[in-house]
Amino acid sequence: MPLTTTEETTTSDEITTADGPATGDEIRTAGGPATGHEITTSDEITTADGPATSDEITTDHATAADHATAADHATATDHATTTVRARTLAARRIAELGDRARVCGLYDALGAPLYHDLATYDDPETRALLTAVRTTPGPVLDLAAGSGRFTLPLLATGRQVTALDLSTDMLALLRTALDRAPASMRARCTVVRGDMSRFALGQRFPHILLGTTSLSLLDEDGRAGLYRSVLAHLAEGGRFLLTVLERGDSDGPDETAVRVTGAGGTVYELYEHWPAGADSRSVTLLPADPPQDDSPVTVCTDRVAVLDLPRLEEELTASGLTITSRQFLSPPGERHRVTLLTTEASR
């Protein structure tokens, strides 16, 4: 479930330090999209590395109990350690907040509402998946469904949807949205708390969906389990549609920072540290304009593994899935390249 927004907010002093607007030593502007979560803005603020120091900010935060496996929106342990170097913009911002910072994951009780506020139901990935699903009638299995980025639009088209996710916090947001939806939509949705690396639903589906970045939250064994579970749930001639995120540029900055506006009107600062060729990327999200007092400020941060397209295709083929089409959802040269793969069981 990528972070997206349909409204963009840009100012000349988007990211500020404790001493006021960031200086040229700290930021430089660049054009293009902001993150692999597809948040875009007309201006982008990127780091110029700054003075290299050995100082680190390390915050231990408890991960929700339902995040106990390396699956869905989960970290591999009950306690994850988030470490950010002081020379990055995100680390500087957290340092400015000091004891006010309440560091959490993007999908736990504190982070899920912020993540949900930036979710959008009108983006290239969602539109592409909805178009692909229209070709065949029948129920849809939405894996790592989160708060309903794909589930709700699918229900709005009249489809029956099973929404599976491991995070109770994200599913609570989905259930809240369903409570506000028409009764006919609620009746067509089955919400399941489950691990996408090993699930058994007793049903087969003509379409199984998995959105951007969700797959990269699984380790190799977890992905193998996912492929087995998918094959066990695909109907005859059914299709497994999934997207993969890669760096689309090789000469862009290591870190980007933008201001984005959520559906509820809150403006956020979103940082992404993703050096070209790195095997992971870090995302940090926090309110851009916290109260000028000593109240806590929620800072969501997670490190996500990067899985490139060639390796993913090798794994899919070895598991018994045949790739029938590839669709590029991002313009050439953008920082974040999203590819939609359509697969089916090998014959």
XYZ file of C-alpha atoms in Angstrom:
347
model
C 0.000 0.000 0.000
C 2.023 3.005 -1.185
C 1.732 6.469 0.269
C 0.022 8.752 -2.209
C -1.712 12.084 -2.243
C -3.867 13.835 -4.790
C -3.157 17.314 -3.411
C 0.251 18.921 -3.525
C 1.627 21.660 -1.280
C 4.886 23.419 -2.095
C 6.503 26.487 -0.568
C 9.863 28.130 -1.003
C 10.919 27.122 2.509
C 9.385 23.676 2.647
C 11.751 22.070 5.130
C 13.057 24.158 8.010
C 15.602 23.619 10.723
C 15.452 24.678 14.353
C 17.034 27.961 13.298
C 14.528 28.660 10.545
C 14.502 27.791 6.823
C 17.142 25.290 5.794
C 20.177 26.788 4.141
C 21.884 25.953 0.898
C 24.304 23.801 2.852
C 21.433 21.573 3.868
C 19.128 21.383 0.872
C 19.011 21.871 -2.836
C 16.008 21.753 -5.112
C 15.372 19.207 -7.811
C 12.401 18.277 -9.941
C 10.539 14.973 -10.102
C 8.531 12.657 -7.923
C 9.194 12.382 -4.267
C 9.142 8.745 -3.226
C 8.505 5.210 -4.289
C 5.158 5.739 -2.632
C 4.310 8.037 -5.532
C 3.920 11.273 -3.618
C 4.782 14.004 -6.086
C 5.184 17.743 -5.853
C 6.280 20.525 -8.150
C 9.458 21.039 -6.114
C 11.597 18.543 -4.306
C 14.036 19.227 -1.513
C 17.046 16.971 -1.434
C 20.018 16.653 0.828
C 23.496 17.831 -0.001
C 24.906 15.389 2.529
C 26.189 18.082 4.886
C 29.013 17.459 7.319
C 29.723 13.787 7.752
C 29.578 12.828 11.382
C 29.590 9.626 13.360
C 26.667 10.808 15.481
C 23.592 8.631 15.339
C 20.080 8.943 16.615
C 18.806 5.564 17.703
C 15.256 5.010 18.867
C 13.834 1.686 20.001
C 10.137 1.370 19.310
C 7.761 -1.459 20.026
C 6.136 -3.012 17.016
C 2.479 -4.020 17.321
C 2.017 -7.640 18.358
C 0.433 -8.481 15.061
C 3.617 -7.481 13.259
C 5.546 -10.415 14.666
C 6.487 -11.928 11.302
C 8.327 -10.515 8.310
C 5.115 -10.294 6.331
C 2.635 -7.720 5.098
C 3.131 -4.470 6.968
C 5.367 -6.162 9.534
C 8.861 -6.031 10.898
C 10.699 -9.214 11.728
C 10.845 -8.727 15.491
C 8.682 -7.446 18.308
C 11.061 -4.540 18.797
C 12.563 -2.752 15.824
C 15.476 -0.379 16.099
C 15.364 2.655 13.845
C 18.780 4.183 13.298
C 19.258 7.317 11.237
C 22.524 9.145 10.750
C 22.621 12.740 11.891
C 23.795 13.967 8.503
C 20.464 13.154 6.831
C 17.600 15.618 6.727
C 15.263 13.161 8.444
C 17.705 12.659 11.323
C 18.186 16.386 11.723
C 14.445 16.903 11.883
C 14.060 14.185 14.537
C 16.963 15.710 16.499
C 15.187 19.076 16.479
C 12.103 17.509 18.030
C 14.153 15.913 20.786
C 12.046 14.233 23.456
C 8.856 15.286 21.650
C 9.435 12.687 18.911
C 7.321 9.547 19.312
C 9.003 7.255 16.807
C 6.851 4.432 15.439
C 6.407 2.230 12.378
C 4.280 3.221 9.400
C 1.709 0.495 10.005
C 1.280 0.316 13.774
C -1.234 2.022 16.063
C 0.466 5.422 15.898
C 1.581 5.320 12.276
C -1.437 3.756 10.563
C -3.671 6.869 10.775
C -0.970 9.034 9.176
C -0.348 6.447 6.480
C -4.081 6.170 5.819
C -4.449 9.955 5.587
C -2.020 9.948 2.655
C -3.588 6.991 0.850
C -5.344 7.801 -2.403
C -7.717 5.816 -4.547
C -6.868 7.620 -7.795
C -3.313 6.928 -8.920
C -1.734 5.094 -11.896
C -1.290 1.830 -9.992
C -4.865 1.689 -8.715
C -6.277 2.603 -12.130
C -4.135 -0.041 -13.860
C -5.225 -2.775 -11.454
C -8.904 -1.838 -11.734
C -8.625 -1.930 -15.524
C -6.941 -5.356 -15.444
C -9.583 -6.809 -13.149
C -12.460 -5.683 -15.377
C -11.561 -8.306 -17.975
C -12.777 -11.231 -15.852
C -15.787 -11.432 -13.502
C -15.642 -12.991 -10.060
C -14.262 -12.269 -6.598
C -10.925 -10.560 -5.973
C -8.356 -11.319 -3.267
C -6.555 -8.151 -2.162
C -3.333 -9.082 -0.324
C -1.748 -6.611 2.111
C -5.002 -4.697 1.739
C -4.195 -2.223 4.492
C -6.872 0.416 4.966
C -8.463 -0.349 1.609
C -6.593 1.495 -1.122
C -7.565 -1.164 -3.683
C -10.394 -2.812 -1.763
C -12.704 0.196 -1.612
C -12.492 1.114 -5.326
C -13.016 -2.539 -6.240
C -16.119 -2.700 -4.052
C -17.380 0.495 -5.672
C -17.309 -1.253 -9.060
C -19.536 -4.019 -7.721
C -16.864 -6.659 -7.128
C -16.775 -9.088 -4.217
C -13.474 -8.574 -2.369
C -11.582 -10.477 0.297
C -9.184 -8.041 2.001
C -6.303 -9.765 3.803
C -3.770 -7.978 5.987
C -1.673 -8.773 9.053
C -1.983 -5.388 10.759
C -4.968 -5.059 13.082
C -4.448 -1.286 13.081
C -4.712 -1.016 9.299
C -7.705 -3.345 9.194
C -9.429 -1.253 11.858
C -9.185 1.712 9.488
C -10.633 -0.404 6.681
C -13.533 -1.532 8.877
C -14.224 2.098 9.814
C -14.388 3.011 6.122
C -16.709 0.078 5.452
C -18.988 1.158 8.308
C -19.444 4.461 6.488
C -20.024 2.812 3.106
C -23.376 1.690 1.691
C -24.668 -1.612 3.053
C -24.314 -3.207 -0.383
C -20.561 -2.537 -0.375
C -20.098 -3.884 3.146
C -21.952 -7.060 2.200
C -19.480 -7.770 -0.620
C -16.345 -7.413 1.535
C -14.728 -10.094 3.668
C -11.999 -8.768 5.953
C -9.367 -11.305 7.017
C -6.461 -10.800 9.373
C -3.798 -13.066 7.953
C -0.200 -13.461 6.878
C 0.233 -13.146 3.128
C 3.199 -15.521 3.258
C 0.979 -18.361 4.462
C -2.783 -18.214 4.186
C -5.557 -20.726 3.574
C -8.970 -19.288 2.726
C -10.702 -22.321 1.258
C -11.579 -20.410 -1.891
C -10.121 -19.744 -5.335
C -10.054 -16.381 -7.064
C -9.815 -15.273 -10.706
C -7.760 -12.276 -9.536
C -5.243 -11.911 -6.707
C -3.640 -8.477 -6.201
C -0.535 -7.271 -4.373
C 0.451 -3.602 -4.462
C 3.759 -1.757 -4.619
C 6.326 -2.269 -1.816
C 4.308 -4.938 -0.003
C 6.285 -7.788 -1.537
C 9.593 -6.241 -0.491
C 8.525 -6.489 3.165
C 8.951 -10.259 2.944
C 12.255 -12.092 3.085
C 13.115 -14.816 0.572
C 11.376 -17.564 2.546
C 8.336 -15.368 3.048
C 8.097 -14.644 -0.664
C 8.345 -18.356 -1.450
C 5.461 -18.969 0.941
C 3.469 -16.200 -0.712
C 3.884 -17.744 -4.166
C 2.776 -21.148 -2.858
C -0.288 -19.643 -1.212
C -1.175 -17.674 -4.328
C -0.968 -20.758 -6.535
C -3.207 -22.645 -4.103
C -5.851 -19.896 -4.383
C -5.817 -19.092 -8.107
C -8.859 -20.269 -10.039
C -8.404 -22.019 -13.386
C -7.019 -19.367 -15.717
C -6.738 -16.932 -12.808
C -4.166 -14.158 -12.651
C -1.850 -12.860 -9.950
C -1.170 -9.140 -10.465
C 1.630 -7.487 -8.523
C 3.769 -4.391 -8.776
C 7.450 -3.830 -8.062
C 9.245 -0.578 -7.225
C 12.775 0.260 -8.437
C 14.974 3.339 -8.697
C 14.330 4.804 -12.120
C 17.327 7.140 -12.116
C 20.968 6.476 -11.357
C 22.176 10.029 -10.812
C 19.493 11.414 -8.498
C 20.083 12.475 -4.892
C 20.378 9.957 -2.095
C 17.712 11.685 -0.003
C 14.547 13.557 -0.923
C 12.122 15.536 1.208
C 8.749 16.993 0.273
C 5.669 18.493 1.857
C 2.447 16.662 1.067
C -1.150 17.230 2.115
C -3.318 14.412 3.433
C -7.001 13.869 2.778
C -7.847 15.467 6.120
C -5.908 18.635 5.329
C -2.842 17.894 7.456
C 0.472 18.829 5.852
C 3.288 16.320 6.315
C 7.022 16.202 5.737
C 8.010 13.038 3.893
C 11.651 11.993 3.706
C 13.125 9.150 1.711
C 16.744 8.006 1.856
C 17.484 5.693 -1.075
C 20.999 5.732 -2.523
C 21.187 4.324 -6.052
C 22.038 0.628 -5.930
C 21.154 0.254 -2.229
C 19.370 -2.882 -1.089
C 16.943 -0.914 1.098
C 15.398 2.513 1.471
C 14.247 4.473 4.519
C 11.001 6.447 4.708
C 10.182 8.981 7.435
C 6.834 10.773 7.802
C 5.779 13.419 10.326
C 3.451 16.432 10.584
C 5.044 19.469 8.968
C 3.698 22.021 11.432
C 3.457 20.508 14.928
C 2.123 22.675 17.766
C 4.601 25.138 19.224
C 4.591 23.523 22.645
C 5.999 20.422 24.333
C 3.319 17.998 23.103
C 4.433 14.711 21.498
C 4.938 14.550 17.712
C 4.378 11.249 15.899
C 7.313 10.360 13.634
C 6.744 7.314 11.418
C 9.843 5.662 10.037
C 10.574 2.331 8.385
C 13.328 0.701 6.375
C 12.053 -1.297 3.397
C 14.051 -3.806 1.359
C 14.462 -3.208 -2.364
C 13.643 -6.094 -4.714
C 14.640 -5.529 -8.327
C 12.585 -6.706 -11.279
C 15.019 -9.336 -12.668
C 15.263 -11.101 -9.318
C 11.492 -10.982 -8.816
C 10.872 -12.452 -12.253
C 13.327 -15.278 -11.542
C 11.537 -16.081 -8.293
C 8.095 -16.032 -9.902
C 9.201 -18.341 -12.703
C 10.900 -20.765 -10.299
C 7.755 -20.887 -8.149
C 5.534 -21.997 -11.027
C 4.119 -18.647 -12.129
C 4.413 -17.484 -15.741
C 4.701 -13.769 -16.491
C 2.233 -12.900 -19.255
C 2.698 -9.120 -19.380
C 4.713 -6.196 -18.023
C 3.278 -2.695 -17.817
C 5.400 0.307 -16.849
C 3.360 2.720 -14.763
C 5.956 5.503 -14.386
C 7.311 7.860 -17.061
C 10.928 7.174 -18.121
C 13.616 8.750 -15.974
C 11.523 9.256 -12.846
C 13.129 8.453 -9.511
C 10.572 5.740 -8.808
C 9.853 3.174 -11.475
C 6.746 1.067 -10.862
C 6.103 -2.026 -13.017
C 2.885 -4.034 -13.022
C 3.387 -7.755 -13.663
C 0.563 -10.054 -14.707
C 1.186 -13.730 -13.987
C -0.689 -17.023 -14.127
C 0.002 -20.574 -13.070
C 2.457 -22.321 -15.373
C 1.000 -25.180 -17.394
